[in-house]
Each structure stands twice: as structure tokens, then as C-alpha cells.
Tab-separated table of C-alpha atoms in Angstrom:
chain	number	residue	atom	x	y	z
A	244	MET	CA	-0.512	-0.148	-0.232
A	245	ARG	CA	2.922	2.361	1.135
A	246	GLY	CA	4.529	1.549	-2.548
A	247	ARG	CA	1.841	2.741	-4.304
A	248	LYS	CA	0.765	5.990	-2.616
A	249	TRP	CA	4.740	7.193	-2.986
A	250	PRO	CA	4.297	7.823	-6.419
A	251	LEU	CA	0.855	9.941	-6.097
A	252	PHE	CA	2.285	11.873	-2.968
A	253	LEU	CA	5.607	12.640	-5.434
A	254	THR	CA	3.550	13.520	-8.075
A	255	ALA	CA	0.760	16.052	-6.098
A	256	LEU	CA	4.430	17.324	-4.936
A	257	LEU	CA	5.076	18.514	-8.141
A	258	ALA	CA	2.127	19.999	-9.092
A	259	LEU	CA	2.110	22.158	-5.938
A	260	SER	CA	6.053	23.137	-6.890
A	261	ILE	CA	4.620	23.677	-10.748
A	262	PHE	CA	1.546	25.853	-9.305
A	263	ALA	CA	3.810	28.340	-6.890
A	264	THR	CA	6.205	28.966	-9.839
A	265	GLY	CA	3.452	29.758	-12.359
A	266	CYS	CA	1.950	32.169	-9.514
A	267	GLY	CA	5.764	33.803	-9.198
A	268	ALA	CA	5.733	33.957	-12.470
A	269	LYS	CA	2.675	36.300	-12.184
A	270	ASP	CA	3.711	38.289	-9.696
A	271	LEU	CA	3.935	41.934	-10.825
A	272	VAL	CA	7.545	42.919	-9.288
A	273	SER	CA	9.263	39.588	-10.275
A	274	LEU	CA	7.909	39.900	-14.053
A	275	ALA	CA	8.700	43.793	-14.289
A	276	GLY	CA	11.898	43.257	-12.302
A	277	LEU	CA	11.119	46.067	-9.589
A	278	ASP	CA	13.094	45.491	-7.214
A	279	GLN	CA	15.890	45.656	-9.210
A	280	ALA	CA	16.714	48.946	-9.281
A	281	ASP	CA	15.446	52.206	-7.544
A	282	LEU	CA	11.611	52.991	-8.228
A	283	TYR	CA	10.699	56.213	-9.690
A	284	VAL	CA	7.395	57.287	-11.112
A	285	GLY	CA	6.372	60.468	-13.112
A	286	ASP	CA	4.068	60.804	-15.966
A	287	ARG	CA	4.124	59.942	-19.574
A	288	PHE	CA	6.362	62.883	-20.733
A	289	GLY	CA	9.412	61.521	-18.512
A	290	ASN	CA	9.438	63.831	-15.332
A	291	LYS	CA	9.955	61.631	-12.644
A	292	VAL	CA	10.759	61.606	-9.220
A	293	LYS	CA	12.744	59.257	-6.803
A	294	ILE	CA	10.696	57.288	-4.243
A	295	GLU	CA	12.788	57.302	-1.209
A	296	ASN	CA	10.854	54.510	0.682
A	297	PRO	CA	9.486	51.669	-2.108
A	298	ASP	CA	8.863	49.150	0.232
A	299	GLU	CA	4.423	49.898	0.499
A	300	PHE	CA	4.752	50.305	-3.907
A	301	LEU	CA	6.279	46.638	-4.115
A	302	ALA	CA	4.346	45.420	-1.703
A	303	ALA	CA	1.084	46.926	-2.927
A	304	PHE	CA	2.565	45.700	-7.009
A	305	LYS	CA	3.104	41.990	-5.632
A	306	SER	CA	-0.837	41.650	-4.238
A	307	ALA	CA	-2.132	43.400	-7.624
A	308	LYS	CA	-4.226	40.814	-9.234
A	309	LEU	CA	-4.165	39.495	-12.687
A	310	VAL	CA	-6.702	40.798	-15.013
A	311	LYS	CA	-6.887	38.311	-17.579
A	312	ASP	CA	-9.582	40.692	-20.184
A	313	PRO	CA	-10.140	43.780	-18.636
A	314	LYS	CA	-13.145	45.790	-20.751
A	315	ASP	CA	-12.253	49.075	-19.572
A	316	ALA	CA	-8.742	49.761	-19.034
A	317	ARG	CA	-6.872	52.187	-20.969
A	318	SER	CA	-3.765	52.611	-23.039
A	319	GLU	CA	-0.081	52.740	-21.824
A	320	ILE	CA	-0.080	56.201	-23.960
A	321	GLU	CA	-3.515	57.483	-21.635
A	322	ALA	CA	-2.191	56.507	-18.143
A	323	GLU	CA	-1.926	59.150	-15.856
A	324	TYR	CA	1.567	57.996	-14.337
A	325	VAL	CA	4.471	55.689	-15.046
A	326	PHE	CA	6.637	53.326	-12.737
A	327	TYR	CA	10.227	53.193	-13.520
A	328	SER	CA	13.099	51.031	-12.300
A	329	GLY	CA	16.105	50.389	-14.900
A	330	GLU	CA	14.942	49.760	-18.065
A	331	SER	CA	11.412	48.549	-16.818
A	332	LYS	CA	8.175	50.715	-17.231
A	333	VAL	CA	4.880	49.591	-15.665
A	334	TYR	CA	1.905	52.776	-16.277
A	335	TYR	CA	-0.932	53.202	-13.727
A	336	ASP	CA	-4.707	53.934	-15.223
A	337	ALA	CA	-5.628	56.088	-11.698
A	338	GLN	CA	-9.283	56.471	-13.748
A	339	GLY	CA	-9.602	52.584	-13.707
A	340	LYS	CA	-6.755	51.522	-11.381
A	341	TYR	CA	-4.839	49.469	-13.437
A	342	LEU	CA	-1.063	48.750	-13.699
A	343	MET	CA	0.448	47.668	-16.666
A	344	PHE	CA	3.363	45.911	-17.859
A	345	ILE	CA	4.177	45.097	-21.855
A	346	GLU	CA	6.899	42.885	-22.529
A	347	LYS	CA	8.040	42.010	-25.606
A	348	GLY	CA	4.245	43.310	-27.106
A	349	LYS	CA	2.372	41.128	-24.672
A	350	LYS	CA	0.351	43.791	-22.013
A	351	SER	CA	-0.349	42.568	-18.715
A	352	VAL	CA	-2.796	44.103	-16.578
A	353	TYR	CA	-3.095	44.344	-12.990
A	354	SER	CA	-5.923	45.528	-10.732
A	355	ALA	CA	-4.529	47.629	-8.366
A	356	ASN	CA	-5.537	50.937	-6.138
A	357	ILE	CA	-2.430	53.172	-5.081
A	358	ASP	CA	-3.617	56.466	-5.037
A	359	THR	CA	-3.175	57.113	-1.304
A	360	LEU	CA	0.779	56.255	-1.658
A	361	LEU	CA	1.040	58.438	-4.767
A	362	ALA	CA	-0.368	61.269	-2.353
A	363	GLN	CA	2.587	60.319	0.084
A	364	VAL	CA	5.171	61.013	-2.884
A	365	SER	CA	6.655	64.209	-2.252
A	366	GLY	CA	8.009	66.588	-5.409
A	367	LEU	CA	5.190	64.229	-8.130
A	368	PRO	CA	4.725	66.542	-10.917
A	369	PRO	CA	1.071	66.941	-11.833
A	370	VAL	CA	-0.917	65.090	-13.974
A	371	ILE	CA	-2.312	67.022	-17.071
A	372	THR	CA	-4.849	65.206	-19.363
A	373	PRO	CA	-6.829	66.753	-21.954
A	374	GLY	CA	-10.365	68.084	-21.894
A	375	PHE	CA	-12.251	69.439	-18.718
A	376	GLN	CA	-15.892	69.041	-16.902
A	377	ASP	CA	-17.209	72.435	-16.252
A	378	GLU	CA	-20.377	73.368	-17.264
A	379	GLU	CA	-19.743	77.270	-16.142
A	380	ILE	CA	-15.909	77.905	-17.774
A	381	ALA	CA	-17.213	76.101	-20.623
A	382	GLY	CA	-19.991	78.815	-21.158
A	383	TRP	CA	-17.328	81.156	-20.079
A	384	LEU	CA	-15.261	80.488	-22.503
A	385	LYS	CA	-17.214	80.721	-25.828
A	386	THR	CA	-16.570	84.874	-24.465
A	387	LEU	CA	-13.263	85.012	-23.214
A	388	ALA	CA	-11.586	82.417	-26.252
A	389	GLN	CA	-11.998	86.172	-28.517
A	390	VAL	CA	-8.809	87.475	-27.888
A	391	GLU	CA	-6.277	89.135	-30.522
A	392	GLN	CA	-3.238	87.683	-29.215
A	393	PRO	CA	-2.670	83.865	-27.435
A	394	VAL	CA	-3.078	84.175	-23.618
A	395	ALA	CA	-3.701	81.101	-20.930
A	396	LEU	CA	-6.246	81.040	-18.729
A	397	LEU	CA	-5.826	78.841	-15.035
A	398	PHE	CA	-8.968	78.223	-13.113
A	399	GLU	CA	-8.539	77.459	-9.992
A	400	ARG	CA	-11.082	75.155	-8.672
A	401	GLY	CA	-10.825	73.214	-5.161
A	402	ASP	CA	-7.577	70.968	-5.634
A	403	GLN	CA	-6.936	70.492	-9.318
A	404	ALA	CA	-6.908	73.402	-12.011
A	405	ILE	CA	-7.934	74.102	-15.585
A	406	LEU	CA	-5.892	75.365	-18.351
A	407	ALA	CA	-7.352	77.081	-21.335
A	408	VAL	CA	-4.909	77.603	-23.913
A	409	LEU	CA	-6.635	80.425	-26.125
A	410	ALA	CA	-4.793	80.299	-29.467
A	411	GLY	CA	-6.110	84.097	-30.104
A	412	GLN	CA	-7.913	85.123	-33.439
A	413	ARG	CA	-7.094	83.166	-36.515
A	414	PRO	CA	-8.271	83.482	-39.664
A	415	GLN	CA	-11.424	81.506	-40.575
A	416	GLY	CA	-10.619	77.195	-40.561
A	417	GLU	CA	-10.758	74.416	-38.176
A	418	TYR	CA	-7.894	74.299	-35.619
A	419	ASN	CA	-6.894	71.646	-32.762
A	420	MET	CA	-4.729	72.591	-29.710
A	421	ASN	CA	-2.489	69.791	-29.132
A	422	LEU	CA	-0.657	69.090	-25.898
A	423	GLU	CA	3.362	68.119	-27.167
A	424	ASN	CA	4.910	67.950	-24.245
A	425	VAL	CA	5.257	68.612	-20.630
A	426	SER	CA	8.375	69.751	-18.238
A	427	TYR	CA	8.173	69.888	-14.670
A	428	SER	CA	10.729	71.588	-12.806
A	429	ASN	CA	10.860	72.947	-9.423
A	430	GLY	CA	7.473	73.108	-8.252
A	431	GLU	CA	6.893	74.468	-12.440
A	432	LEU	CA	5.104	73.366	-15.143
A	433	THR	CA	5.758	74.164	-18.460
A	434	VAL	CA	2.960	73.147	-21.062
A	435	ASP	CA	3.436	73.333	-24.994
A	436	VAL	CA	0.903	73.216	-27.419
A	437	ARG	CA	0.802	72.631	-30.795
A	438	LEU	CA	-1.771	74.350	-32.565
A	439	VAL	CA	-2.823	72.149	-35.815
A	440	PRO	CA	-5.028	73.958	-38.785
A	441	THR	CA	-7.195	71.407	-40.174
A	442	GLU	CA	-8.580	70.920	-43.741
A	443	GLY	CA	-11.783	72.647	-44.370
A	444	SER	CA	-12.739	75.819	-43.457
A	445	GLY	CA	-15.696	77.834	-41.390
A	446	GLU	CA	-17.547	80.564	-42.232
A	447	THR	CA	-15.700	83.812	-39.782
A	448	VAL	CA	-13.015	83.641	-37.873
A	449	ALA	CA	-11.973	81.051	-35.545
A	450	TYR	CA	-10.759	81.571	-31.404
A	451	PRO	CA	-9.281	77.891	-31.173
A	452	VAL	CA	-8.751	77.313	-27.688
A	453	GLY	CA	-7.470	74.054	-25.835
A	454	SER	CA	-8.338	72.670	-22.696
A	455	PHE	CA	-6.861	70.945	-20.163
A	456	THR	CA	-7.238	69.301	-16.470
A	457	LEU	CA	-4.149	69.303	-14.096
A	458	SER	CA	-4.326	67.237	-10.566
A	459	LYS	CA	-3.598	70.101	-8.127
A	460	HIS	CA	-2.583	73.342	-8.785
A	461	ALA	CA	1.473	74.871	-10.300
A	462	ASP	CA	2.900	77.569	-11.343
A	463	VAL	CA	2.251	76.945	-14.788
A	464	ASN	CA	4.594	78.315	-18.020
A	465	VAL	CA	2.782	78.033	-21.520
A	466	ARG	CA	4.328	77.756	-25.087
A	467	LEU	CA	2.339	77.755	-28.594
A	468	ILE	CA	3.671	75.246	-30.784
A	469	GLU	CA	3.031	76.754	-34.877
A	470	THR	CA	4.559	75.468	-37.932
A	471	GLY	CA	6.081	78.028	-40.176
A	472	ALA	CA	7.825	78.755	-43.156
A	473	SER	CA	10.938	77.588	-41.835
A	474	GLY	CA	10.109	75.172	-38.794
A	475	ASP	CA	8.548	75.604	-35.499
A	476	ASP	CA	7.561	78.996	-34.101
A	477	LEU	CA	7.379	78.739	-30.316
A	478	THR	CA	6.263	81.550	-28.286
A	479	ARG	CA	5.881	82.091	-24.835
A	480	VAL	CA	1.892	82.621	-23.776
A	481	PRO	CA	1.312	84.789	-20.627
A	482	VAL	CA	-1.041	82.842	-17.893
A	483	SER	CA	-4.203	84.623	-15.792
A	484	VAL	CA	-4.852	82.925	-12.696
A	485	VAL	CA	-8.462	82.946	-12.346
A	486	GLU	CA	-9.478	82.051	-8.456
A	487	GLU	CA	-12.756	80.369	-7.697
A	488	GLY	CA	-15.374	83.938	-7.375
A	489	GLN	CA	-12.534	86.103	-9.547
A	490	ASN	CA	-14.770	88.971	-10.831
A	491	ILE	CA	-11.831	90.644	-13.592
A	492	ILE	CA	-9.261	88.837	-15.404
A	493	LEU	CA	-6.262	90.837	-16.566
A	494	LEU	CA	-5.112	89.289	-19.499
A	495	ARG	CA	-2.478	92.105	-20.085
A	496	PRO	CA	0.186	93.167	-18.670
A	497	GLU	CA	0.932	89.491	-16.879
A	498	ARG	CA	2.086	89.545	-13.243
A	499	GLY	CA	5.926	90.413	-13.035
A	500	SER	CA	5.813	92.670	-15.920
A	501	ILE	CA	8.206	95.699	-15.906
A	502	LEU	CA	5.750	98.823	-16.244
A	503	THR	CA	6.619	101.634	-18.365
A	504	GLU	CA	4.895	105.998	-17.571
A	505	ARG	CA	2.248	104.300	-19.938
A	506	VAL	CA	0.817	101.439	-19.779
A	507	ARG	CA	-1.919	99.498	-22.007
A	508	MET	CA	-4.577	96.951	-20.243
A	509	THR	CA	-6.440	94.128	-21.668
A	510	GLY	CA	-8.841	91.291	-20.310
A	511	PHE	CA	-12.275	90.950	-19.103
A	512	ALA	CA	-14.335	91.992	-16.107
A	513	ARG	CA	-17.780	90.359	-15.045
A	514	VAL	CA	-18.797	93.656	-11.842
A	515	PHE	CA	-21.706	95.703	-10.940
A	516	GLU	CA	-23.339	98.101	-14.171
A	517	ALA	CA	-19.302	96.850	-16.120
A	518	SER	CA	-17.948	99.696	-14.067
A	519	PHE	CA	-14.737	99.700	-11.923
A	520	ILE	CA	-11.939	102.038	-11.148
A	521	VAL	CA	-7.856	100.709	-11.603
A	522	GLU	CA	-5.143	101.831	-9.089
A	523	VAL	CA	-1.359	101.254	-10.074
A	524	GLU	CA	0.584	101.816	-6.744
A	525	ASP	CA	4.517	101.596	-5.745
A	526	GLY	CA	4.207	100.744	-2.044
A	527	HIS	CA	4.472	104.243	-1.186
A	528	ASN	CA	2.561	106.161	-4.063
A	529	VAL	CA	-0.441	105.911	-6.390
A	530	LEU	CA	0.871	106.715	-9.843
A	531	GLY	CA	-2.306	106.293	-11.588
A	532	ILE	CA	-6.246	105.790	-11.134
A	533	LYS	CA	-8.750	105.299	-13.515
A	534	GLN	CA	-12.296	104.828	-14.222
A	535	VAL	CA	-13.073	101.529	-16.584
A	536	MET	CA	-16.406	100.805	-18.236
A	537	ALA	CA	-16.112	97.018	-19.714
A	538	SER	CA	-18.434	96.387	-23.152
A	539	GLU	CA	-20.993	94.519	-20.552
A	540	GLY	CA	-22.127	93.847	-16.903
A	541	ALA	CA	-22.336	91.137	-15.085
A	542	PRO	CA	-23.427	88.349	-14.877
A	543	GLY	CA	-21.928	88.181	-18.387
A	544	TRP	CA	-18.271	88.784	-19.129
A	545	GLY	CA	-17.319	92.207	-20.116
A	546	ARG	CA	-14.282	93.166	-22.326
A	547	PHE	CA	-11.677	95.851	-21.448
A	548	ASP	CA	-8.814	97.858	-23.161
A	549	PHE	CA	-7.636	100.924	-22.228
A	550	TRP	CA	-4.305	103.221	-22.072
A	551	MET	CA	-3.030	104.764	-18.450
A	552	ASP	CA	-0.787	107.527	-18.133
A	553	LEU	CA	1.591	106.692	-14.469
A	554	GLU	CA	3.883	109.112	-12.839
A	555	SER	CA	7.273	107.912	-11.999
A	556	ALA	CA	7.913	105.784	-9.312
A	557	THR	CA	9.926	105.802	-6.303
A	558	SER	CA	10.470	101.974	-5.962
A	559	PRO	CA	10.998	99.284	-8.128
A	560	TYR	CA	7.855	97.431	-7.331
A	561	GLY	CA	4.211	97.965	-7.057
A	562	THR	CA	1.042	96.510	-7.692
A	563	ILE	CA	-2.058	97.084	-10.049
A	564	ILE	CA	-4.989	97.367	-7.916
A	565	PHE	CA	-8.764	96.685	-9.716
A	566	VAL	CA	-11.049	98.288	-6.795
A	567	THR	CA	-15.242	98.109	-7.675
A	568	TYR	CA	-18.042	99.291	-4.753
A	569	SER	CA	-20.401	97.236	-3.078
A	570	ALA	CA	-24.068	98.140	-4.600
A	571	LYS	CA	-25.393	97.007	-0.891
A	572	ASP	CA	-23.405	99.713	1.166
A	573	GLY	CA	-20.700	101.601	-1.266
A	574	SER	CA	-17.698	99.396	0.442
A	575	ARG	CA	-14.705	99.216	-1.483
A	576	ILE	CA	-13.505	95.647	-3.156
A	577	GLU	CA	-10.445	94.672	-4.359
A	578	GLU	CA	-11.309	92.479	-6.533
A	579	LEU	CA	-8.340	91.787	-8.459
A	580	LYS	CA	-3.989	92.559	-7.273
A	581	VAL	CA	-1.305	92.221	-9.837
A	582	PRO	CA	2.313	92.679	-8.441
A	583	VAL	CA	4.501	94.889	-11.193
A	584	GLY	CA	7.651	96.098	-11.058
A	585	PHE	CA	8.821	99.430	-12.832
A	586	GLY	CA	11.312	101.279	-14.982
A	587	GLY	CA	10.622	99.944	-18.283
A	588	LYS	CA	11.201	102.382	-21.133
């Protein structure tokens, strides 16, 4: 009896060993070799930071469940995050909660939620994705997009931000605004957007808009890329931050501009009876004050475009202050303050 049972025992032991080996081969850490080198995380544009204590991430990767046929998994191109270890890359789809590893054209997909761990990584660049979900801003952009020259608006909404890149007035036709590249350094995000004319033409002039959602707030620089006669033309675009509840948007001059004694100011206002006051001060004296009328009053956004003469500054730095007065009690409301410098010619 014992002689007959012994081969069965060996067979079962061998089967168990094969099963364990097979399970080990499916482990994401082993499959991608994530424990063989330092672990980094970043975006698909190559901006990344080192994970100083990777143990929790590796444990989460090891416990991730293999998904044979994920119907809702996005492609690695759409993934918000990329993990780098040596030559290996693992993509994380934060929307579907999937980890993806590709080797020799074969994609392995695992189910895991590592959002909490990612939130603890210091210096992680914001995730930027095309489009946004905000009906109010979408309605505003029908008016705000109608600018002469390229500008960008950064709407702060909760923990996130919405970036709208306005290409300015263009000849009749249709255009795409494509995200070309993103770089991140010392807390500053530089976004390159390419303006691409498409076939076909419209009946009137065009005001192309490219819109993107940022996963968190950041200082943003924008560059617009257009194909010129001798190659790509790269234009730096001024960025105006629009906080929640802000009723005046100054497009030009932008924050930090050096003002001359005669300044042109353009932007949009959403104020009572379309009227507001602009003051320019240098920290000691008021250099100029002007009452301005926008093209329409609240609740719509009215355009403004005016010149303002300033007295000589007594210090190198100052502020443009946009002021309204309460319709209820006449109290002064400082709607917007924009820091500037002086000394331009």
C-alpha cells in the first residue's frame, strides 16, 4: 500500500511546485523586475521623482490581481502615471485603477488602487489630461476665447486646476490644439501646446481653444507651437490665474511685468454696471487711477482695453489694483491685485 501511495505523493508535490512557480511568474514585481533597481514615478513625458521608501509600493504591486480581459482599461498612452525601475516601465491608469506592464509586445494588466500611496510622494508632478468637466467655465470660454493674441487662463477649482490655452483670432478654418510636451522643475510646470490647422474651413474667423485638467495646483508656463516657413515657431504665452469667485481677469500686462509710464491693459470683467476703477501704486504712492467701463456688466463677461498714464515710481515694485464698490453699502472691494515692476522704457 505504501509503495502505491508514494508516487501519488510525489506527483502532488510536483504539481504544487509547478503551481507555485507559475504564480510567482505572474507577480508584477518579479515580472517587471521592479525590485532590481531604484523605483521612480512620474508622468508619460518623463518627469519623475525617486520613491525613497518603495517598500509599500512594491507590496501593493505584489498583491495586485492579474486581470485577464479588462474591458475598461485605457492604453498606456492614456495612463496618468509611469513607474520606472531600470529599463522597466509600469503604467498606472488612475481612472480604472489598473497597472500595466508591456514586454515584447505582450501587455499584462493588474488591478490595484495606489492613489493613497501616490498622494504621499513629495515632488510628484501634476497629472495633466486633455479636456475638463465644468459647465460654468465651458460657458465662459465662448466669450473669453475671443482675444486678439494668444493667452492662457488657469482656473483654480478645489484641489485641481483647469488650463485653457487661447490661440487668439485666426483666419477662418478649423484647428486642433494638441498637448505636445510637459516638463516639471522646481514646482513649475511648462506646457507645450501645438496649434494644428485641419482641412476644411469655417464661415467666420476662428478662436481656437485647448483645454486641460491639472490634478493639483502648480505655477504654469505655456508655450504655443506653430509650424512656420522654416520650422516650428515657439511663442511664450502669458498665463492669468483665475481664482474661484474672481470677477476681473487681467490678460496684459501679466504678473511681474515691468511697466512704463504709459501702459495698455486688456482683459475681462464681470462687475455691476460694467464699471470699475484701476489703481497703480508703488508701495508708497498712487501713480495713476482710472475709472473703466467694460463692454457689458455682470453676470456676463465684458471686455476692457484701455491706456493708462502713470507718474514716475519711487520704488522698483508695485501693484495694479482693480476696485469695485458694493451696490449694497458702497464699501470698497479690491477685486484683483497684480504685482508688477517699474522702470521700463
